[in-house]
């Protein structure tokens, strides 16, 4: 495997740093999205129970069917 030039290494390092900075800057949005999706899963599970599904059936549906249509 050939060694990369110092310039290529510097570019790769900068690109990685930019990607990490972007992740840090958007982390709070990702966390908020996960919280909202959890609420959707819980509401869906509760709605299935209210319609007469058992806990096991409701959990299976929630786990197997995506939140957003495919």
mmCIF file of C-alpha atoms in Angstrom:
data_model
loop_
_atom_site.group_PDB
_atom_site.id
_atom_site.type_symbol
_atom_site.label_atom_id
_atom_site.label_comp_id
_atom_site.label_asym_id
_atom_site.label_seq_id
_atom_site.Cartn_x
_atom_site.Cartn_y
_atom_site.Cartn_z
ATOM 1 C CA UNK A 1 0.000 0.000 0.000
ATOM 2 C CA UNK A 2 1.556 3.295 -1.024
ATOM 3 C CA UNK A 3 1.988 6.201 1.356
ATOM 4 C CA UNK A 4 -0.116 9.292 0.798
ATOM 5 C CA UNK A 5 1.666 12.572 0.267
ATOM 6 C CA UNK A 6 1.747 15.094 3.125
ATOM 7 C CA UNK A 7 -0.604 17.366 1.149
ATOM 8 C CA UNK A 8 -3.162 14.582 0.729
ATOM 9 C CA UNK A 9 -2.874 13.724 4.421
ATOM 10 C CA UNK A 10 -3.425 17.378 5.323
ATOM 11 C CA UNK A 11 -6.516 17.552 3.100
ATOM 12 C CA UNK A 12 -7.907 14.321 4.529
ATOM 13 C CA UNK A 13 -7.251 15.563 8.050
ATOM 14 C CA UNK A 14 -8.991 18.862 7.292
ATOM 15 C CA UNK A 15 -11.971 17.060 5.725
ATOM 16 C CA UNK A 16 -12.264 14.806 8.764
ATOM 17 C CA UNK A 17 -12.066 17.794 11.100
ATOM 18 C CA UNK A 18 -14.792 19.558 9.102
ATOM 19 C CA UNK A 19 -17.003 16.459 9.266
ATOM 20 C CA UNK A 20 -16.505 16.203 13.028
ATOM 21 C CA UNK A 21 -17.231 19.916 13.471
ATOM 22 C CA UNK A 22 -20.425 19.490 11.467
ATOM 23 C CA UNK A 23 -21.482 16.573 13.668
ATOM 24 C CA UNK A 24 -20.810 18.635 16.794
ATOM 25 C CA UNK A 25 -22.786 21.566 15.404
ATOM 26 C CA UNK A 26 -25.804 19.445 14.491
ATOM 27 C CA UNK A 27 -25.760 16.990 17.392
ATOM 28 C CA UNK A 28 -28.520 18.772 19.299
ATOM 29 C CA UNK A 29 -30.784 18.509 16.244
ATOM 30 C CA UNK A 30 -30.123 14.774 15.993
ATOM 31 C CA UNK A 31 -30.887 14.298 19.676
ATOM 32 C CA UNK A 32 -34.129 16.264 19.377
ATOM 33 C CA UNK A 33 -35.105 14.207 16.323
ATOM 34 C CA UNK A 34 -34.569 10.971 18.280
ATOM 35 C CA UNK A 35 -36.751 12.267 21.118
ATOM 36 C CA UNK A 36 -39.551 13.146 18.697
ATOM 37 C CA UNK A 37 -39.326 9.807 16.923
ATOM 38 C CA UNK A 38 -39.505 8.035 20.299
ATOM 39 C CA UNK A 39 -42.713 9.937 21.055
ATOM 40 C CA UNK A 40 -44.122 8.847 17.696
ATOM 41 C CA UNK A 41 -43.254 5.208 18.399
ATOM 42 C CA UNK A 42 -44.878 5.412 21.834
ATOM 43 C CA UNK A 43 -48.010 7.086 20.461
ATOM 44 C CA UNK A 44 -48.237 4.444 17.768
ATOM 45 C CA UNK A 45 -47.820 1.637 20.296
ATOM 46 C CA UNK A 46 -50.474 3.155 22.577
ATOM 47 C CA UNK A 47 -52.871 3.611 19.648
ATOM 48 C CA UNK A 48 -52.462 -0.031 18.666
ATOM 49 C CA UNK A 49 -53.219 -1.099 22.242
ATOM 50 C CA UNK A 50 -56.285 1.145 22.280
ATOM 51 C CA UNK A 51 -57.501 -0.575 19.109
ATOM 52 C CA UNK A 52 -57.282 -3.983 20.755
ATOM 53 C CA UNK A 53 -53.862 -5.287 19.785
ATOM 54 C CA UNK A 54 -51.957 -7.149 22.476
ATOM 55 C CA UNK A 55 -48.671 -5.787 23.832
ATOM 56 C CA UNK A 56 -46.780 -8.365 21.791
ATOM 57 C CA UNK A 57 -48.678 -7.602 18.574
ATOM 58 C CA UNK A 58 -48.317 -3.843 19.018
ATOM 59 C CA UNK A 59 -44.601 -4.129 19.717
ATOM 60 C CA UNK A 60 -44.102 -6.336 16.668
ATOM 61 C CA UNK A 61 -45.921 -3.842 14.435
ATOM 62 C CA UNK A 62 -43.984 -0.882 15.819
ATOM 63 C CA UNK A 63 -40.668 -2.710 15.428
ATOM 64 C CA UNK A 64 -41.274 -4.035 11.922
ATOM 65 C CA UNK A 65 -43.103 -1.198 10.201
ATOM 66 C CA UNK A 66 -41.156 2.026 9.614
ATOM 67 C CA UNK A 67 -42.535 5.312 10.890
ATOM 68 C CA UNK A 68 -42.452 6.800 7.435
ATOM 69 C CA UNK A 69 -44.026 5.002 4.489
ATOM 70 C CA UNK A 70 -41.927 3.027 2.075
#
